[in-house]
Tab-separated table of C-alpha atoms and ligand atoms in Angstrom:
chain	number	residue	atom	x	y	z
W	1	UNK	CA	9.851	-6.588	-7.555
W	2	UNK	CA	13.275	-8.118	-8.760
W	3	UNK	CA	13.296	-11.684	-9.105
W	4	UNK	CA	14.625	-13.781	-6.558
W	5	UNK	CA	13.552	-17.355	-7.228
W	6	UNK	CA	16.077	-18.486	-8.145
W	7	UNK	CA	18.657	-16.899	-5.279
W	8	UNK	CA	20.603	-18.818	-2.487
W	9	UNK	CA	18.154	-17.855	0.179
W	10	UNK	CA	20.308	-17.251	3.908
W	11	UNK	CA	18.110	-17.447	6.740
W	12	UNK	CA	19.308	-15.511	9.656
W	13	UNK	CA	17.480	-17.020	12.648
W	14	UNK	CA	15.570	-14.235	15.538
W	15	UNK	CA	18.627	-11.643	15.448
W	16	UNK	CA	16.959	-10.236	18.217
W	17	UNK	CA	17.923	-13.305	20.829
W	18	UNK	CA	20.853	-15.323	19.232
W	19	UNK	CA	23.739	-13.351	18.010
W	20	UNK	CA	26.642	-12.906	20.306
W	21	UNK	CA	30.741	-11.756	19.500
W	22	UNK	CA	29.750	-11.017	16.210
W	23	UNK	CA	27.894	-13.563	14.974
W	24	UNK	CA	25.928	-11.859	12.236
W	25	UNK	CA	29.306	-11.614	10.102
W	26	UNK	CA	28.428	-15.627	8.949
W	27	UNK	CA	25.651	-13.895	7.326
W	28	UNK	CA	27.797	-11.431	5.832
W	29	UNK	CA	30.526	-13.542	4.834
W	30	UNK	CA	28.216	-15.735	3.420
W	31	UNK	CA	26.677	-13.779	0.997
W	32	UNK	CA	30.046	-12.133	0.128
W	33	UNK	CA	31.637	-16.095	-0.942
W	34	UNK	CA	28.287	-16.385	-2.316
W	35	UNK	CA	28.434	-13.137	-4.597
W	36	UNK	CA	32.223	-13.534	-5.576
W	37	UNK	CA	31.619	-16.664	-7.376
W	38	UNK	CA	28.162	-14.867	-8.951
W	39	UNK	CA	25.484	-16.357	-6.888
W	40	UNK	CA	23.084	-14.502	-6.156
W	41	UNK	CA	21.422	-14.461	-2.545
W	42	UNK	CA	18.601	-13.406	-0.777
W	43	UNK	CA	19.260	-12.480	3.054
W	44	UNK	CA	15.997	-12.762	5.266
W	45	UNK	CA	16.402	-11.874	8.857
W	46	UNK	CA	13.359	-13.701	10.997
W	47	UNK	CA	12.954	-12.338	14.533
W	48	UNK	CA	11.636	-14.215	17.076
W	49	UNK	CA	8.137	-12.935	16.658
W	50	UNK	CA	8.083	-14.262	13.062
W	51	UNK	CA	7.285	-17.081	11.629
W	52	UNK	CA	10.633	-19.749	10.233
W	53	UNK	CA	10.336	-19.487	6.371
W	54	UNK	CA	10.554	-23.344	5.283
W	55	UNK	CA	12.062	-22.748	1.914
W	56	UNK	CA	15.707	-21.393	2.854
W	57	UNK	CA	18.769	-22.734	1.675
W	58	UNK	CA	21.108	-21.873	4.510
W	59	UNK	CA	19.975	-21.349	8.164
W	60	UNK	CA	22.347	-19.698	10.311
W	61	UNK	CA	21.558	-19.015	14.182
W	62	UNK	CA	23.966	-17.165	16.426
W	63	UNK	CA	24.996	-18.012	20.628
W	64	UNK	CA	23.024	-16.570	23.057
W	65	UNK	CA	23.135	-15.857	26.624
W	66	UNK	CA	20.990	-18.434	29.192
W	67	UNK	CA	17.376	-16.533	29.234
W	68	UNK	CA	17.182	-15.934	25.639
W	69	UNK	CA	18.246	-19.280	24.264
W	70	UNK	CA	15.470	-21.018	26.690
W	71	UNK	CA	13.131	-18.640	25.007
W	72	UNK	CA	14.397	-18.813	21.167
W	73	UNK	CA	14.201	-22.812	21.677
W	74	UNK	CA	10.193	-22.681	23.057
W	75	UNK	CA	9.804	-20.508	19.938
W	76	UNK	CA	11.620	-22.661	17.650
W	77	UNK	CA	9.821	-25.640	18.704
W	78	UNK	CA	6.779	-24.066	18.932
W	79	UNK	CA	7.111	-22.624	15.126
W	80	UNK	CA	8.341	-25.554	13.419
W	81	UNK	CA	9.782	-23.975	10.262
W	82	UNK	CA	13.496	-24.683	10.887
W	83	UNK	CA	12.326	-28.531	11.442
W	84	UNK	CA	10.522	-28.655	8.465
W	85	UNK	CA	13.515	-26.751	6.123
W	86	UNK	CA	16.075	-29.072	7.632
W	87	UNK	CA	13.759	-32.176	6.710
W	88	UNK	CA	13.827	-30.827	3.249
W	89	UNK	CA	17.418	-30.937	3.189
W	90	UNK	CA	18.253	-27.129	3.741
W	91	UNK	CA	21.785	-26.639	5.048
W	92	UNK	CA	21.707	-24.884	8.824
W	93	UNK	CA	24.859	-23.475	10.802
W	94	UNK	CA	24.367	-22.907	14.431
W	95	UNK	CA	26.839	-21.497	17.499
W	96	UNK	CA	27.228	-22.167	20.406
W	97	UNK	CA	23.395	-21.318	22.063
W	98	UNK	CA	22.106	-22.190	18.277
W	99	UNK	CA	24.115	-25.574	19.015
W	100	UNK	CA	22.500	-26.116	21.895
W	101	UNK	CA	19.351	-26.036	20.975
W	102	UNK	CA	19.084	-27.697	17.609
W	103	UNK	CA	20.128	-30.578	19.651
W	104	UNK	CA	17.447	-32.849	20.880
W	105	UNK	CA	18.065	-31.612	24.805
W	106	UNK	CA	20.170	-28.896	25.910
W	107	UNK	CA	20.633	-27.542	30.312
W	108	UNK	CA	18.522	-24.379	31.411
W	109	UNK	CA	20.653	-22.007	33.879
W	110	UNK	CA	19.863	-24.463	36.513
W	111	UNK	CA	21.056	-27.576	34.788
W	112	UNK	CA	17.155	-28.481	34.109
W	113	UNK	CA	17.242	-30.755	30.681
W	114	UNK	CA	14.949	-28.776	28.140
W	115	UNK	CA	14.051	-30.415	24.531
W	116	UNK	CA	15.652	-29.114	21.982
W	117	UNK	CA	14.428	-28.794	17.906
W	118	UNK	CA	15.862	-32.022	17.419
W	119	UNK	CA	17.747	-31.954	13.995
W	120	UNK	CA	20.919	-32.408	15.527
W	121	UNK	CA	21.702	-36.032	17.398
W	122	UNK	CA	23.430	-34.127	20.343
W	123	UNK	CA	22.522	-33.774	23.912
W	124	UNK	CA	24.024	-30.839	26.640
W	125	UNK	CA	24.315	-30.229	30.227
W	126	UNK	CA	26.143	-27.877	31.672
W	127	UNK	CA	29.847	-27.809	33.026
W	128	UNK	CA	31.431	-27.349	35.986
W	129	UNK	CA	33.666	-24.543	34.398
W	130	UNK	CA	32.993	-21.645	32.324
W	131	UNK	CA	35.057	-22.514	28.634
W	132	UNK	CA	36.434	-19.313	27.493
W	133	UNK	CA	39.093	-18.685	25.325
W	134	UNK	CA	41.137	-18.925	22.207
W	135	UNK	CA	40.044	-22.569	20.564
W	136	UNK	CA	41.912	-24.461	17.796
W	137	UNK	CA	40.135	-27.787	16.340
W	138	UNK	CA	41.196	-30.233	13.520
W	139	UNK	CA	38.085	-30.361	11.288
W	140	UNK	CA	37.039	-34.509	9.984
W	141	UNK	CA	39.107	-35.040	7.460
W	142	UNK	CA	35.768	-35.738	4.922
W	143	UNK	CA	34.943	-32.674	4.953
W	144	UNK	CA	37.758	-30.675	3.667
W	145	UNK	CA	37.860	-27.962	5.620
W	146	UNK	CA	41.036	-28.324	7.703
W	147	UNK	CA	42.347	-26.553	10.680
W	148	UNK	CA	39.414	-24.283	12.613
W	149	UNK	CA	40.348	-21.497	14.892
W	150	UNK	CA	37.240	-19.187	16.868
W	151	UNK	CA	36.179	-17.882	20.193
W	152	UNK	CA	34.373	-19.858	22.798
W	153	UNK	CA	32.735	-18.827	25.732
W	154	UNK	CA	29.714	-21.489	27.488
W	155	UNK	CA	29.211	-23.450	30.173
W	156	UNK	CA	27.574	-26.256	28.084
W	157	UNK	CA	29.572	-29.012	27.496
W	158	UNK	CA	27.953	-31.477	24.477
W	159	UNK	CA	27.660	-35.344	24.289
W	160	UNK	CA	26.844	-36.847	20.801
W	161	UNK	CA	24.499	-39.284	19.682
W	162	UNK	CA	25.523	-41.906	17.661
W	163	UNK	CA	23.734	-40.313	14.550
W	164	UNK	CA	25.731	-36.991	14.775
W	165	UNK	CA	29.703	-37.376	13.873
W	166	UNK	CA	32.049	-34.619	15.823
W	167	UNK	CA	32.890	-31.464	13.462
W	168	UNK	CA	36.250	-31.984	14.641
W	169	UNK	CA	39.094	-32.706	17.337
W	170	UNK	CA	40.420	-30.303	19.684
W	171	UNK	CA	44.068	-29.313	19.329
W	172	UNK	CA	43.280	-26.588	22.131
W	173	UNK	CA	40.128	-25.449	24.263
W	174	UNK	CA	37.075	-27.199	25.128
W	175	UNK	CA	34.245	-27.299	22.715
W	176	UNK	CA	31.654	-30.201	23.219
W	177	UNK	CA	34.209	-32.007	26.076
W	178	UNK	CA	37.757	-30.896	25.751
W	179	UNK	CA	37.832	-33.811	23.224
W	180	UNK	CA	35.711	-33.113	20.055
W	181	UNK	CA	34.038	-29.849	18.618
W	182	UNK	CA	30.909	-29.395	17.409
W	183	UNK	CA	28.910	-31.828	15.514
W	184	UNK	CA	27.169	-32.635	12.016
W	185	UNK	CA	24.706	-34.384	10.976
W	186	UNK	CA	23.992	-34.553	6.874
W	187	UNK	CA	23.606	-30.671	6.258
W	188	UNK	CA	22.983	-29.420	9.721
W	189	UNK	CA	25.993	-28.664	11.534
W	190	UNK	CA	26.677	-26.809	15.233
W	191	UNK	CA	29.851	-25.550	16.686
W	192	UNK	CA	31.037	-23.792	19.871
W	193	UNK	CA	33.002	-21.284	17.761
W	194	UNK	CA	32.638	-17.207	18.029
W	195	UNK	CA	34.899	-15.109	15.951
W	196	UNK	CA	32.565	-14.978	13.935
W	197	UNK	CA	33.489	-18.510	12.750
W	198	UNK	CA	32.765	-18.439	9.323
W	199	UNK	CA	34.785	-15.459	8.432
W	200	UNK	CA	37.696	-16.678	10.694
W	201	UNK	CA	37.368	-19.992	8.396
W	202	UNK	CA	36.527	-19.186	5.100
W	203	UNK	CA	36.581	-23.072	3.803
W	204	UNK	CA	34.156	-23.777	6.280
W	205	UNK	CA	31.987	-21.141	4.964
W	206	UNK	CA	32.415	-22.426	1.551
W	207	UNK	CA	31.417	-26.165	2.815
W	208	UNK	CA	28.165	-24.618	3.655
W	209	UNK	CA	27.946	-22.514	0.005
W	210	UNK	CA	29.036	-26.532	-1.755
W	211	UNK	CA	26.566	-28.102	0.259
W	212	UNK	CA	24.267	-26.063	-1.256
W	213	UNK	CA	24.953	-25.099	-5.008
W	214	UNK	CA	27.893	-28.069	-5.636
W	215	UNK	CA	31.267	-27.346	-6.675
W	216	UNK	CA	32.365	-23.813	-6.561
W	217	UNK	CA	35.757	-22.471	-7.958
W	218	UNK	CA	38.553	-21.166	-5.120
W	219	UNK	CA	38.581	-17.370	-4.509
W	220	UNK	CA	41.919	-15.825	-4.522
W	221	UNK	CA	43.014	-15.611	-0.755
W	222	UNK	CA	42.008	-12.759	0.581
W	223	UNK	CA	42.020	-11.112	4.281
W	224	UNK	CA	39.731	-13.806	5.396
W	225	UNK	CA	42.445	-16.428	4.901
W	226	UNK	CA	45.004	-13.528	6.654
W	227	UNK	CA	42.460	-13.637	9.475
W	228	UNK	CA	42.778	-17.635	9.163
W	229	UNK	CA	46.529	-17.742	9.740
W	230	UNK	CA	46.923	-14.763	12.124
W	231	UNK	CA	44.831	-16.130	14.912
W	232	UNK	CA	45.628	-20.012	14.261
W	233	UNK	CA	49.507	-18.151	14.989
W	234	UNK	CA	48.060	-16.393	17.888
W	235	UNK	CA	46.352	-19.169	19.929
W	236	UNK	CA	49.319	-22.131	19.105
F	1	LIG	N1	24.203	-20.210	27.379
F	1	LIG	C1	25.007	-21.191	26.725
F	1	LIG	C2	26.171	-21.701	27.571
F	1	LIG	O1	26.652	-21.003	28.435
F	1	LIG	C3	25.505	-20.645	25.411
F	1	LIG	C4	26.425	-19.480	25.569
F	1	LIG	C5	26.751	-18.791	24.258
F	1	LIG	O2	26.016	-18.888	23.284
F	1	LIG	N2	27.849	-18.045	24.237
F	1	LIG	O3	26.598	-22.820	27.383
């Protein structure tokens, strides 16, 4: 068996309910920023009949549509594994149904409140419209990530608590309110963005990778950061 204690372990979170437009190419992307700068990583894909593994380093869930998400959140809950890793301090990246339900309550196809995991200080009902579209956001400035550009596509719309802090202001779409977009809260962080968002924004993949392993050098830029600027030009 090759060694992997000592890999950057990515957590993809029940494949089989949550992973929408593409999602799984965070994963992907991941591991590829990860690799270029020589880390090595360990990919484990946990279905939704498994149990959470508590020592990850970076858990990544995907959206979902209404049905599945109620059912990936009992199982979440009911599991406990994601709680415990991001009590440890593990880093966790969620979209759009993965947002939702990290949160502490989150709207069931009926506008019903559900609970949530509760590692995220956010709370969400559900809209009056459907948000779908092109969405450009302006990331907080302390985490160095700049300009964000994805795909959204929920009903949800997401109020804050006061010990989450917005991921960053819309410039245009909806996200949490037609305000703000997505939220963070020390290491865990949600967003309403499709694309998939981390390869259409490779610095906020590498926030996740610093977050993890520190400082890492800059890559050369690559297509990711073509991707970046294409569809930032498309949707302005
Ligand atoms: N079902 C949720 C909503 O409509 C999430 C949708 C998604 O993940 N794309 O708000």
């Amino acid at each position: 068996m090759s060694d992997t204690s000592s890999a950057l372990r990515i957590v993809w979170i029940y494949p089989d309910l949550l992973s929408t437009y593409g999602d799984q190419g965070n994963v992907l992307i991941l591991r590829r920023r990860a690799e270029l700068r020589g880390i090595r990583t360990e990919i484990v894909h946990v279905h939704s009949s498994d149990a959470v593994p508590v020592e990850g380093d970076i858990y990544l869930l995907g959206g979902g549509e209404d049905r599945p998400q109620i059912l990936a959140a009992e199982r979440l809950r009911a599991d406990g594994g994601l709680k415990r890793a991001a009590e440890r301090g593990a880093a966790v990246f969620a979209v759009c149904a993965g947002y939702q339900i990290i949160g502490e309550s989150y709207g069931d196809d009926a506008d019903n409140p559900l609970p949530g995991v509760g590692i995220l200080d956010i709370r969400s009902g559900r809209g009056e419209t459907r948000a779908v579209g092109e969405i450009v956001a302006d990331v907080d400035p302390a985490l160095g990530v700049g300009r964000i550009t994805g795909f959204e596509n929920h009903q949800g719309r997401t109020a804050l608590g006061p010990s989450a802090t917005a991921l960053s202001r819309t410039v245009t779409g909806t996200g949490n309110d037609g305000q703000t977009e997505g939220a963070f809260q020390g290491q865990v962080l949600g967003t309403y963005l499709h694309g998939p968002a981390l390869p259409r924004n490779p610095e906020l993949a590498d926030l996740l990778l610093r977050w993890r392993v520190g400082q890492i050098p800059p890559l050369e830029p690559s297509w990711g950061e073509r991707l970046h600027e294409e569809r930032l030009a498309a949707a302005l």
